[in-house]
Coordinates of C-alpha atoms in Angstrom, one line a residue:
Chain A
M3 CA -144.2 -203.4 100.1
L4 CA -140.8 -201.8 99.6
D5 CA -139.4 -199.8 102.4
P6 CA -139.3 -196.2 101.3
I7 CA -135.8 -195.9 102.8
F8 CA -134.5 -198.4 100.3
L9 CA -136.1 -196.5 97.5
L10 CA -134.5 -193.3 98.7
E11 CA -131.2 -195.0 98.9
A12 CA -131.7 -196.3 95.3
V13 CA -132.4 -192.8 94.2
I14 CA -129.2 -191.5 95.8
N15 CA -127.2 -194.3 94.3
G16 CA -128.8 -193.5 91.0
V17 CA -127.6 -189.9 91.2
L18 CA -124.1 -191.1 92.1
L19 CA -124.1 -193.6 89.2
G20 CA -125.4 -190.9 87.0
G21 CA -122.3 -188.8 87.6
V22 CA -120.1 -191.6 86.5
L23 CA -122.2 -192.4 83.4
A24 CA -122.2 -188.7 82.5
L25 CA -118.5 -188.6 82.6
L26 CA -118.2 -191.8 80.5
A27 CA -120.6 -190.3 77.9
L28 CA -118.8 -187.0 77.9
G29 CA -115.6 -188.1 76.3
L30 CA -117.3 -190.3 73.8
N31 CA -119.7 -187.4 72.9
L32 CA -116.9 -185.0 72.5
I33 CA -115.2 -187.3 70.0
F34 CA -118.5 -187.9 68.2
G35 CA -119.5 -184.3 68.1
V36 CA -116.2 -183.2 66.6
I37 CA -114.9 -186.1 64.5
D38 CA -118.3 -187.6 63.7
I39 CA -117.1 -191.1 64.6
V40 CA -118.6 -193.4 67.2
W41 CA -115.8 -195.1 69.1
I42 CA -117.4 -198.4 70.0
A43 CA -114.4 -199.3 72.1
Y44 CA -114.4 -196.1 74.2
V45 CA -115.4 -197.8 77.4
D46 CA -112.7 -200.4 76.7
L47 CA -110.2 -197.6 76.7
V48 CA -111.6 -196.6 80.1
A49 CA -111.0 -200.2 81.3
L50 CA -107.4 -199.9 80.1
C51 CA -107.0 -196.8 82.2
M52 CA -108.5 -198.6 85.1
Y53 CA -105.8 -201.3 84.7
A54 CA -103.2 -198.5 84.5
V55 CA -104.3 -197.1 87.9
Y56 CA -104.4 -200.6 89.3
F57 CA -100.9 -201.5 88.3
L58 CA -99.4 -198.1 89.2
V59 CA -101.0 -198.4 92.7
T60 CA -99.6 -202.0 93.1
W61 CA -96.2 -200.6 92.1
G62 CA -96.4 -198.3 95.1
W63 CA -97.6 -195.1 93.5
P64 CA -100.0 -193.0 95.7
L65 CA -103.6 -193.1 94.4
W66 CA -103.8 -189.5 93.3
L67 CA -100.6 -189.8 91.3
A68 CA -101.7 -193.1 89.7
G69 CA -104.9 -191.3 88.7
L70 CA -102.9 -188.6 87.0
G71 CA -100.9 -191.3 85.3
A72 CA -104.1 -192.9 84.0
I73 CA -105.1 -189.5 82.5
V74 CA -101.8 -189.4 80.6
V75 CA -102.2 -193.0 79.5
G76 CA -105.7 -192.2 78.4
A77 CA -104.6 -189.2 76.4
V78 CA -101.8 -191.2 74.7
L79 CA -104.2 -194.0 73.9
G80 CA -106.8 -191.6 72.5
A81 CA -104.2 -190.0 70.2
L82 CA -102.9 -193.4 69.1
V83 CA -106.4 -194.7 68.2
H84 CA -106.9 -191.6 66.2
L85 CA -103.6 -191.7 64.3
L86 CA -103.5 -195.5 63.7
I87 CA -107.2 -196.4 63.2
I88 CA -109.3 -193.3 62.6
T89 CA -107.1 -191.2 60.3
P90 CA -106.9 -193.8 57.5
I91 CA -110.7 -194.3 57.4
L92 CA -111.9 -190.7 57.9
A93 CA -113.5 -190.7 54.5
S94 CA -115.0 -194.3 54.7
P95 CA -118.7 -195.0 55.1
P96 CA -119.8 -194.6 58.8
I97 CA -120.4 -198.3 59.1
N98 CA -116.8 -199.1 58.4
Q99 CA -115.6 -196.6 60.9
L100 CA -118.0 -198.2 63.5
L101 CA -116.7 -201.6 62.7
A102 CA -113.0 -200.6 62.8
T103 CA -113.5 -199.4 66.4
G104 CA -115.5 -202.6 67.0
G105 CA -112.4 -204.5 65.9
L106 CA -110.5 -202.5 68.5
L107 CA -113.0 -203.6 71.1
F108 CA -112.3 -207.2 70.4
F109 CA -108.6 -206.5 70.4
I110 CA -108.5 -204.7 73.7
Q111 CA -110.8 -207.2 75.5
S112 CA -108.8 -210.2 74.3
A113 CA -105.4 -208.6 74.7
A114 CA -106.3 -207.8 78.3
T115 CA -107.4 -211.4 78.8
L116 CA -104.1 -212.5 77.3
L117 CA -102.0 -210.2 79.4
W118 CA -103.8 -210.0 82.7
S119 CA -106.2 -213.0 82.6
T120 CA -109.9 -212.7 83.5
D121 CA -109.3 -212.0 87.1
H122 CA -111.3 -209.2 88.7
R123 CA -108.9 -206.6 90.0
S124 CA -109.8 -203.9 92.4
I125 CA -108.1 -201.4 94.7
R126 CA -108.9 -201.5 98.3
V127 CA -109.6 -197.9 99.4
N128 CA -110.5 -197.5 103.0
M129 CA -113.0 -194.8 103.1
P130 CA -115.9 -194.4 105.5
T131 CA -119.6 -194.9 104.7
I132 CA -121.6 -191.8 105.5
E133 CA -125.0 -192.2 107.3
I134 CA -127.6 -189.6 106.9
G135 CA -130.9 -190.3 108.6
G136 CA -130.6 -194.1 108.2
I137 CA -129.4 -193.8 104.6
F138 CA -126.0 -195.1 103.8
V139 CA -123.9 -193.5 101.2
S140 CA -120.5 -194.7 100.3
F141 CA -117.9 -192.0 100.5
T142 CA -115.9 -193.4 97.6
R143 CA -119.0 -193.0 95.4
L144 CA -119.6 -189.5 96.7
L145 CA -115.9 -188.6 96.0
A146 CA -116.1 -190.1 92.5
F147 CA -119.3 -188.1 91.8
A148 CA -117.8 -184.9 93.0
L149 CA -114.6 -185.4 90.9
A150 CA -116.7 -186.3 87.9
I151 CA -118.7 -183.1 88.1
L152 CA -115.4 -181.2 88.5
A153 CA -113.9 -182.9 85.4
M154 CA -117.0 -181.9 83.4
V155 CA -116.7 -178.3 84.5
A156 CA -113.1 -178.3 83.6
L157 CA -113.9 -179.6 80.1
Y158 CA -116.6 -177.0 79.8
F159 CA -114.1 -174.2 80.6
F160 CA -111.5 -175.8 78.2
L161 CA -114.0 -175.8 75.4
T162 CA -115.4 -172.3 76.0
R163 CA -112.5 -170.3 77.4
T164 CA -109.3 -171.5 75.5
Y165 CA -108.3 -170.9 71.9
T166 CA -108.0 -174.6 71.1
G167 CA -111.3 -175.3 72.8
T168 CA -113.0 -172.7 70.7
A169 CA -111.4 -174.1 67.6
I170 CA -112.7 -177.6 68.5
R171 CA -116.2 -176.3 68.9
A172 CA -115.9 -174.5 65.6
V173 CA -114.7 -177.6 63.7
S174 CA -117.7 -179.5 65.1
Q175 CA -120.0 -176.9 63.6
D176 CA -118.4 -176.7 60.1
R177 CA -115.4 -178.7 59.1
E178 CA -114.9 -177.0 55.8
A179 CA -115.1 -173.4 57.1
I180 CA -112.6 -174.0 59.9
A181 CA -110.0 -175.0 57.3
L182 CA -110.7 -171.8 55.4
M183 CA -110.2 -169.9 58.7
G184 CA -106.6 -171.1 58.8
A185 CA -106.9 -173.8 61.6
R186 CA -105.9 -177.3 60.8
P187 CA -108.7 -179.8 61.3
Q188 CA -106.3 -182.8 61.4
R189 CA -104.5 -181.2 64.4
L190 CA -107.8 -180.4 66.1
Y191 CA -109.0 -184.0 65.6
L192 CA -105.9 -185.2 67.3
V193 CA -106.2 -182.8 70.2
T194 CA -109.9 -183.8 70.5
S195 CA -109.0 -187.5 70.5
A196 CA -106.3 -186.9 73.2
V197 CA -108.8 -184.9 75.3
G198 CA -111.4 -187.6 74.9
G199 CA -108.8 -190.2 75.9
A200 CA -107.8 -188.1 78.9
M201 CA -111.5 -188.0 79.9
A202 CA -111.4 -191.8 79.7
G203 CA -108.4 -191.7 82.0
V204 CA -110.4 -189.6 84.5
A205 CA -113.3 -191.9 84.3
G206 CA -111.0 -194.9 84.7
A207 CA -109.4 -193.4 87.8
L208 CA -112.8 -192.7 89.4
L209 CA -114.3 -196.1 88.4
I210 CA -111.5 -198.3 89.8
I211 CA -112.2 -197.1 93.3
Q212 CA -115.8 -198.4 93.0
Y213 CA -115.7 -201.3 90.6
A214 CA -113.3 -204.2 90.0
V215 CA -111.8 -204.1 86.5
H216 CA -111.7 -207.2 84.2
P217 CA -111.2 -207.6 80.5
Y218 CA -114.9 -207.4 79.7
F219 CA -115.6 -204.3 81.8
G220 CA -116.3 -202.4 78.6
G221 CA -119.1 -204.7 77.7
A222 CA -120.9 -203.9 81.0
F223 CA -120.9 -200.1 80.5
G224 CA -120.3 -199.7 76.8
P225 CA -123.8 -200.2 75.4
L226 CA -125.2 -198.0 78.1
T227 CA -122.8 -195.2 77.4
F228 CA -123.8 -195.1 73.7
M229 CA -127.4 -195.1 74.6
I230 CA -126.9 -192.1 76.9
C231 CA -125.0 -190.2 74.1
V232 CA -127.8 -190.9 71.6
L233 CA -130.5 -190.1 74.1
G234 CA -129.0 -186.8 74.8
G235 CA -128.5 -186.2 71.1
L236 CA -125.1 -187.3 69.7
G237 CA -122.7 -184.5 70.2
N238 CA -124.9 -182.6 72.6
M239 CA -123.0 -182.6 75.9
V240 CA -125.7 -181.0 78.1
G241 CA -128.3 -183.4 76.8
A242 CA -126.0 -186.4 77.5
F243 CA -125.5 -185.1 81.0
F244 CA -129.2 -185.2 81.8
A245 CA -129.7 -188.4 79.9
A246 CA -127.1 -190.0 82.1
F247 CA -129.0 -189.2 85.3
I248 CA -132.3 -190.3 83.8
M249 CA -130.9 -193.7 82.8
A250 CA -129.0 -194.1 86.1
Q251 CA -132.3 -193.5 88.0
V252 CA -134.1 -196.1 85.9
I253 CA -131.4 -198.7 86.4
S254 CA -130.9 -198.0 90.1
V255 CA -134.6 -197.7 91.1
G256 CA -135.7 -200.4 88.7
G257 CA -133.0 -202.6 90.0
V258 CA -134.3 -202.3 93.6
I259 CA -138.0 -202.7 92.7
V260 CA -137.7 -205.6 90.2
S261 CA -134.2 -207.0 89.7
T262 CA -130.8 -205.8 88.5
E263 CA -131.3 -207.2 85.0
M264 CA -134.8 -205.9 84.7
G265 CA -133.5 -202.5 85.6
Y266 CA -131.3 -202.6 82.6
V267 CA -134.0 -204.1 80.4
I268 CA -136.4 -201.3 81.4
A269 CA -133.7 -198.7 80.6
F270 CA -132.9 -200.2 77.2
V271 CA -136.6 -200.5 76.3
I272 CA -137.1 -196.8 77.3
F273 CA -134.1 -196.0 75.0
I274 CA -135.6 -198.0 72.1
V275 CA -139.0 -196.3 72.5
L276 CA -137.5 -192.8 72.8
M277 CA -135.4 -193.4 69.7
F278 CA -138.7 -193.8 67.8
V279 CA -140.4 -190.9 69.4
R280 CA -137.5 -188.5 69.5
P281 CA -134.8 -189.8 67.1
G282 CA -132.7 -186.7 67.6
G283 CA -132.5 -187.3 71.3
I284 CA -134.8 -186.2 74.1
F285 CA -133.6 -182.6 74.0
A286 CA -133.7 -182.2 70.2
R287 CA -135.6 -179.2 68.9
R288 CA -138.2 -180.2 66.4
A289 CA -136.9 -179.4 62.9
Chain B
M13 CA -120.9 -224.9 31.5
T14 CA -118.5 -222.2 32.4
P15 CA -115.3 -223.1 34.2
L16 CA -116.7 -221.4 37.3
R17 CA -119.8 -223.6 37.3
V18 CA -117.6 -226.7 36.9
L19 CA -115.6 -225.6 39.9
A20 CA -118.7 -224.9 41.9
V21 CA -120.1 -228.4 41.2
L22 CA -116.8 -230.1 42.0
A23 CA -116.6 -228.2 45.3
L24 CA -120.1 -229.2 46.2
V25 CA -119.4 -232.9 45.4
A26 CA -116.3 -232.7 47.5
L27 CA -118.2 -231.2 50.4
A28 CA -120.9 -233.8 50.1
L29 CA -118.3 -236.6 50.2
V30 CA -116.4 -235.3 53.3
P31 CA -118.4 -237.5 55.7
V32 CA -117.9 -240.6 53.6
L33 CA -114.2 -240.2 53.3
P34 CA -111.9 -241.7 55.9
L35 CA -110.2 -238.8 57.6
G36 CA -108.4 -240.7 60.3
P37 CA -108.8 -240.4 64.1
A38 CA -109.7 -236.6 63.9
Q39 CA -112.7 -237.1 61.6
E40 CA -115.3 -236.3 64.2
Y41 CA -113.5 -233.1 65.0
I42 CA -113.2 -232.1 61.3
W43 CA -116.9 -232.7 60.8
H44 CA -117.6 -230.6 63.9
V45 CA -115.6 -227.7 62.6
I46 CA -117.2 -227.8 59.2
I47 CA -120.8 -228.1 60.7
Q48 CA -120.1 -224.9 62.7
I49 CA -118.8 -223.2 59.6
F50 CA -121.9 -224.2 57.6
L51 CA -124.3 -223.0 60.3
W52 CA -122.5 -219.7 61.2
S53 CA -122.1 -219.0 57.5
F54 CA -125.9 -219.5 57.1
V55 CA -126.4 -216.9 59.9
G56 CA -123.9 -214.6 58.4
N57 CA -125.6 -214.8 55.0
A58 CA -128.9 -214.0 56.7
W59 CA -127.3 -210.9 58.3
S60 CA -125.8 -209.7 55.0
L61 CA -129.2 -209.7 53.4
M62 CA -129.8 -206.6 55.5
G63 CA -126.2 -205.3 55.9
R64 CA -125.6 -205.0 52.2
F65 CA -128.5 -202.5 51.9
G66 CA -127.2 -200.3 54.6
L67 CA -129.4 -201.8 57.3
V68 CA -126.5 -202.6 59.6
S69 CA -128.0 -204.5 62.5
L70 CA -125.9 -204.9 65.6
G71 CA -128.7 -207.0 67.2
H72 CA -128.9 -210.2 65.3
G73 CA -128.1 -211.9 68.5
A74 CA -131.7 -211.2 69.5
F75 CA -133.0 -213.2 66.6
L76 CA -130.5 -216.0 67.0
G77 CA -131.3 -216.1 70.7
V78 CA -135.1 -216.2 70.3
G79 CA -134.7 -218.9 67.7
A80 CA -132.4 -221.0 69.8
Y81 CA -134.2 -220.6 73.1
A82 CA -137.7 -221.0 71.9
T83 CA -136.8 -224.3 70.2
V84 CA -135.0 -225.7 73.2
L85 CA -137.5 -224.5 75.8
L86 CA -140.5 -225.9 73.8
W87 CA -138.8 -229.3 73.6
N88 CA -137.7 -229.2 77.3
A89 CA -140.9 -228.0 78.8
F90 CA -143.6 -229.5 76.5
G91 CA -141.7 -232.2 74.6
L92 CA -142.7 -230.4 71.4
T93 CA -140.7 -231.8 68.5
P94 CA -138.4 -229.2 66.9
W95 CA -140.2 -230.0 63.6
I96 CA -142.9 -227.8 65.1
G97 CA -140.9 -225.9 67.7
A98 CA -138.4 -224.5 65.3
P99 CA -141.0 -223.0 62.9
L100 CA -142.8 -221.6 65.9
A101 CA -139.5 -220.1 67.1
V102 CA -139.0 -218.6 63.6
A103 CA -142.5 -217.2 63.6
L104 CA -141.9 -215.6 67.0
T105 CA -138.7 -214.1 65.8
V106 CA -140.4 -212.6 62.8
V107 CA -142.9 -211.0 65.0
L108 CA -140.1 -209.5 67.1
A109 CA -138.3 -208.3 64.0
L110 CA -141.5 -206.6 62.7
V111 CA -142.1 -205.0 66.1
V112 CA -138.6 -203.5 65.8
A113 CA -138.6 -202.9 62.1
Y114 CA -142.0 -201.2 61.8
P115 CA -141.2 -198.1 64.0
C116 CA -137.6 -198.0 62.6
S117 CA -139.0 -197.7 59.1
R118 CA -141.9 -195.5 60.1
F119 CA -139.7 -193.0 62.0
Q120 CA -136.7 -193.3 59.7
V121 CA -134.3 -194.6 62.2
V122 CA -131.2 -195.2 60.0
G123 CA -127.4 -195.4 60.1
H124 CA -125.8 -195.1 63.5
Y125 CA -129.2 -194.9 65.1
F126 CA -130.5 -198.1 63.5
G127 CA -127.3 -199.9 64.7
L128 CA -127.8 -198.6 68.3
V129 CA -131.5 -199.5 68.4
T130 CA -130.8 -203.0 67.2
L131 CA -127.9 -203.3 69.7
A132 CA -130.3 -202.4 72.5
V133 CA -132.8 -205.0 71.3
G134 CA -130.0 -207.6 71.4
E135 CA -129.1 -206.6 74.9
V136 CA -132.8 -206.7 76.0
I137 CA -133.2 -210.2 74.8
R138 CA -129.9 -211.3 76.5
L139 CA -130.9 -209.7 79.8
L140 CA -134.4 -211.1 79.7
I141 CA -132.9 -214.6 79.2
V142 CA -130.6 -214.0 82.2
A143 CA -133.4 -212.4 84.3
E144 CA -135.9 -215.2 83.7
R145 CA -133.5 -217.7 85.1
D146 CA -136.2 -219.9 86.5
W147 CA -137.2 -221.3 83.2
T148 CA -134.3 -220.3 80.9
G149 CA -131.4 -221.4 83.0
G150 CA -130.1 -217.8 83.3
S151 CA -126.5 -217.1 82.5
L152 CA -125.6 -220.8 83.0
G153 CA -127.5 -221.6 79.8
V154 CA -129.9 -224.4 79.1
T155 CA -129.2 -228.0 78.0
L156 CA -131.4 -229.7 75.5
K157 CA -133.2 -232.6 77.2
T158 CA -132.1 -235.9 75.7
S159 CA -134.5 -237.8 73.4
G160 CA -135.3 -240.4 76.0
T161 CA -137.7 -242.9 74.4
A162 CA -138.5 -240.6 71.4
S163 CA -136.7 -241.4 68.2
G164 CA -134.1 -239.1 66.7
A165 CA -136.4 -238.2 63.9
V166 CA -138.8 -236.6 66.4
S167 CA -136.3 -235.0 68.8
L168 CA -133.9 -234.1 66.0
Q169 CA -131.0 -235.2 68.1
F170 CA -128.5 -237.5 66.6
A171 CA -125.4 -239.1 68.0
D172 CA -124.0 -239.3 64.6
K173 CA -122.5 -236.0 63.5
R174 CA -122.9 -236.9 59.9
V175 CA -126.6 -236.2 60.0
F176 CA -126.0 -232.7 61.1
Y177 CA -123.3 -232.3 58.6
Y178 CA -125.8 -232.8 55.8
V179 CA -128.4 -230.6 57.6
G180 CA -125.8 -227.9 57.9
L181 CA -124.8 -228.2 54.2
A182 CA -128.4 -228.1 53.2
A183 CA -129.1 -225.0 55.4
W184 CA -126.0 -223.2 54.0
L185 CA -127.0 -223.9 50.4
F186 CA -130.6 -222.8 51.2
G187 CA -129.1 -219.5 52.6
L188 CA -127.1 -219.0 49.4
W189 CA -130.1 -219.7 47.3
V190 CA -132.2 -217.1 49.2
W191 CA -129.3 -214.6 48.9
W192 CA -129.1 -215.2 45.2
R193 CA -132.8 -214.8 44.7
V194 CA -132.7 -211.5 46.5
D195 CA -129.7 -210.5 44.5
H196 CA -131.5 -211.2 41.2
S197 CA -134.8 -209.6 42.1
M198 CA -136.3 -206.2 41.6
A199 CA -136.3 -205.8 45.3
R200 CA -132.5 -205.6 45.2
S201 CA -132.6 -202.5 43.0
A202 CA -135.3 -201.0 45.3
M203 CA -133.4 -201.8 48.4
E204 CA -130.2 -200.4 47.0
A205 CA -132.0 -197.2 46.2
I206 CA -133.4 -197.1 49.8
G207 CA -129.9 -197.8 51.2
E208 CA -128.5 -194.8 49.3
D209 CA -131.2 -192.3 50.0
E210 CA -134.5 -193.1 51.6
T211 CA -136.3 -189.9 50.7
A212 CA -135.2 -190.0 47.1
A213 CA -136.3 -193.7 46.9
A214 CA -139.7 -192.8 48.4
S215 CA -140.1 -189.9 45.9
V216 CA -139.8 -192.2 42.9
G217 CA -142.5 -194.4 44.3
I218 CA -140.6 -197.2 46.1
R219 CA -142.5 -198.3 49.2
V220 CA -139.7 -197.8 51.6
A221 CA -141.2 -199.2 54.8
R222 CA -142.6 -202.3 53.1
F223 CA -139.3 -203.2 51.6
K224 CA -137.3 -202.6 54.7
M225 CA -139.7 -204.6 56.9
G226 CA -139.7 -207.4 54.3
I227 CA -136.0 -207.8 54.2
T228 CA -135.7 -207.5 58.0
A229 CA -138.3 -210.2 58.5
L230 CA -136.6 -212.5 56.0
S231 CA -133.2 -211.9 57.6
A232 CA -134.6 -212.5 61.1
A233 CA -136.4 -215.6 60.0
L234 CA -133.2 -217.2 58.6
T235 CA -131.2 -216.1 61.6
A236 CA -133.7 -217.7 64.0
L237 CA -133.6 -220.9 61.9
G238 CA -129.8 -220.8 62.2
G239 CA -130.1 -220.3 66.0
A240 CA -132.5 -223.3 66.3
L241 CA -130.2 -225.5 64.3
L242 CA -127.1 -224.4 66.3
A243 CA -128.9 -225.1 69.6
L244 CA -130.1 -228.5 68.3
Y245 CA -126.6 -229.4 67.1
L246 CA -124.8 -228.3 70.3
A247 CA -127.7 -229.5 72.5
Y248 CA -127.1 -226.3 74.5
A249 CA -127.9 -222.6 74.4
N250 CA -126.2 -219.9 76.4
P251 CA -127.3 -216.2 76.6
D252 CA -123.7 -215.0 75.9
T253 CA -123.0 -217.2 72.9
M254 CA -126.6 -217.0 71.5
S255 CA -127.6 -213.4 72.0
G256 CA -126.4 -210.0 73.1
I257 CA -123.7 -207.7 71.8
G258 CA -120.8 -210.2 71.6
V259 CA -122.4 -212.7 69.2
S260 CA -124.1 -209.9 67.3
L261 CA -120.7 -208.2 66.6
R262 CA -119.1 -211.6 65.8
I263 CA -121.7 -212.2 63.1
V264 CA -121.1 -208.8 61.6
F265 CA -117.3 -209.1 61.7
A266 CA -117.2 -212.5 60.0
V267 CA -119.3 -211.1 57.2
V268 CA -117.3 -207.9 56.9
L269 CA -114.1 -209.9 56.9
G270 CA -115.3 -212.1 54.0
G271 CA -117.2 -209.3 52.2
M272 CA -120.9 -208.5 52.6
Y273 CA -121.6 -207.6 49.0
A274 CA -120.6 -211.0 47.6
L275 CA -122.4 -214.4 47.6
L276 CA -119.7 -216.4 49.2
G277 CA -118.4 -213.5 51.4
P278 CA -120.0 -214.6 54.6
F279 CA -118.8 -218.2 54.1
V280 CA -115.2 -217.1 53.5
G281 CA -115.3 -214.8 56.5
T282 CA -116.8 -217.4 58.8
A283 CA -114.6 -220.2 57.6
L284 CA -111.5 -218.0 58.1
T285 CA -112.5 -216.9 61.6
I286 CA -113.5 -220.3 62.8
A287 CA -110.4 -222.0 61.2
L288 CA -108.1 -219.3 62.7
S289 CA -109.6 -219.6 66.2
E290 CA -109.5 -223.4 66.1
Y291 CA -105.9 -223.4 64.8
L292 CA -104.7 -221.0 67.5
R293 CA -106.6 -222.9 70.1
I294 CA -104.9 -226.1 69.2
Y295 CA -101.5 -224.5 68.7
F296 CA -101.4 -222.5 71.9
G297 CA -103.8 -224.7 73.9
I298 CA -104.6 -223.1 77.2
K299 CA -101.2 -221.4 77.5
L300 CA -102.2 -218.1 76.0
I301 CA -105.9 -217.7 76.5
G302 CA -107.2 -214.8 74.3
I303 CA -104.5 -214.8 71.7
A304 CA -106.9 -216.0 69.0
E305 CA -109.3 -213.2 69.7
T306 CA -106.4 -210.7 69.9
I307 CA -105.2 -211.6 66.4
Y308 CA -108.8 -211.7 65.2
G309 CA -109.4 -208.1 66.4
L310 CA -106.2 -206.9 64.9
L311 CA -107.1 -208.5 61.6
L312 CA -110.5 -206.9 61.6
I313 CA -109.0 -203.4 62.0
V314 CA -106.4 -204.0 59.3
F315 CA -109.1 -205.4 56.9
I316 CA -111.5 -202.6 57.4
I317 CA -108.7 -200.1 56.7
F318 CA -107.1 -201.8 53.7
L319 CA -109.7 -204.2 52.3
P320 CA -113.1 -202.7 53.1
A321 CA -114.9 -204.9 50.6
G322 CA -113.6 -208.0 52.5
I323 CA -111.3 -210.7 51.4
Y324 CA -113.5 -212.6 49.1
G325 CA -115.3 -209.4 48.0
S326 CA -112.0 -207.8 46.9
V327 CA -110.8 -210.9 45.1
A328 CA -114.1 -211.3 43.3
Q329 CA -114.1 -207.6 42.4
A330 CA -110.6 -207.9 41.0
L331 CA -111.4 -211.0 39.0
R332 CA -114.6 -209.5 37.6
R333 CA -112.8 -206.4 36.5
R334 CA -110.3 -208.6 34.6
V335 CA -112.9 -210.7 33.0
S336 CA -115.2 -207.9 31.8
R337 CA -114.4 -204.3 32.0
P338 CA -117.8 -202.7 31.6
S339 CA -119.4 -204.6 34.4
G340 CA -122.5 -203.2 36.0
R341 CA -122.6 -205.7 38.8
V342 CA -119.7 -204.4 40.8
P343 CA -121.2 -203.1 44.0
A344 CA -121.6 -199.4 44.0
R345 CA -120.3 -199.0 47.6
A346 CA -117.7 -201.1 49.2

């Protein structure tokens, strides 16, 4: 029989993982909701931001400054992806858009292999482990969780309290009407891509203190991130937030009870079944 | 005979003669590359049966993996000849495909959602192979047991690459034949209507679910056969090269690169990607690991932006437009 303390620890780790997954899903979901394009390579952009933090830190930058640097790198990458790849194919069938960003996925993964080899790179951060009643929680994970929540709140205020944010929400509701209102959708797409990229930068900065980065990092979290977005309802940020915590619990607890791979298998099977039962996401209202 | 037919027959004769011709010291290697092109084209063809009708599966790795692993494991564990093992593997894959396709058709999971569901299926199969490491070999893969005392005709293992050359050629031609039959059937019109608009198709009496499940089962069966042949040829199967997201995307990309609406599109795409990666591998050796894939990824992006119908598809379209203006066979969507 499994010790309940392990189970509780798994639940807590699941919550902490959920925060990170929610952050990953957030940027992707923002881009999807506004531009209506799935960036298959989104988590690979996150991996690039992790590399950015890693190299900045090894060049002697303090961690917090390197994190800010990664956010800038992410925003620039997001804008570049939009200008170079997405803009020419905005009117193409969705599948071509999906495949173009898939090509980007291959490109990033192999370019990273070419430039930085397949070594796993991580930053050593000396932070204590907190013990509460026999349960050990890593402080780095706790910190990442708190910052992830903070970033999400910041994005929420950006979208609801600023002029640009309001315009972005408007374009996601009706892209023809917003043009008639005098805002320029192209410019808003670019801003959205840059913000989505900046979120990738935040995620990268928070992930590098817990995970080692390698060229195929995107493959480990990518599929999961899409599934969370879809489960929450593509474009629905609140839905994705909760979906992230549900999937993280399944993976974390399933991983402890059965095995790590089976935790993921269970999560994916739940995803497949939920897609059949509630194709619009778990929080979709019945049409 | 039209000039095109003459050309096709000549090309076939040339392909059939390759193993007989003396190709110098590198001949084994040349055969090896061509066999891989045949088998992966066959798989790409199988994928395009679905892809061209808007059923973009990102999980064909699942079908490939089940086909490959079932064949190998049946031989390894029970000594069951692939003559029986491979058909069993194909049958198992068809069951899996129907289990996925039925709810997808029933609940109208289409577009992005279909892609993501199939992607999840591919990952589930890959993770299951890794998790069940006691009998699948896990992420290290599994090696086909040698024939031992059994003859090559029973174990389907041959030291001579030329046997598999002809097996690959036959498989590839068989795949083309299936593609052509589908292309010239009534099912094609029905499937195109479904691909455009399911509800409209259903309203004119097309049995949407039946057609979708049929084409999925056919595509999965051929993919599984391709997986079985690849595993037998390589005498090895690995969860990362035979299932999961990586190989699934690779299949899709080769087809898109060549053109998924044209008969020879998957072949052209596969031949180009394999030839490119082999060339870069030889040219750069181990100095620049990843350069082949980097160029490959870049090409994909460029192609999807500028030549969405694929290389062969675009050329074929242009030729057809020159030959006959009022052609009805140009794909509606590209």
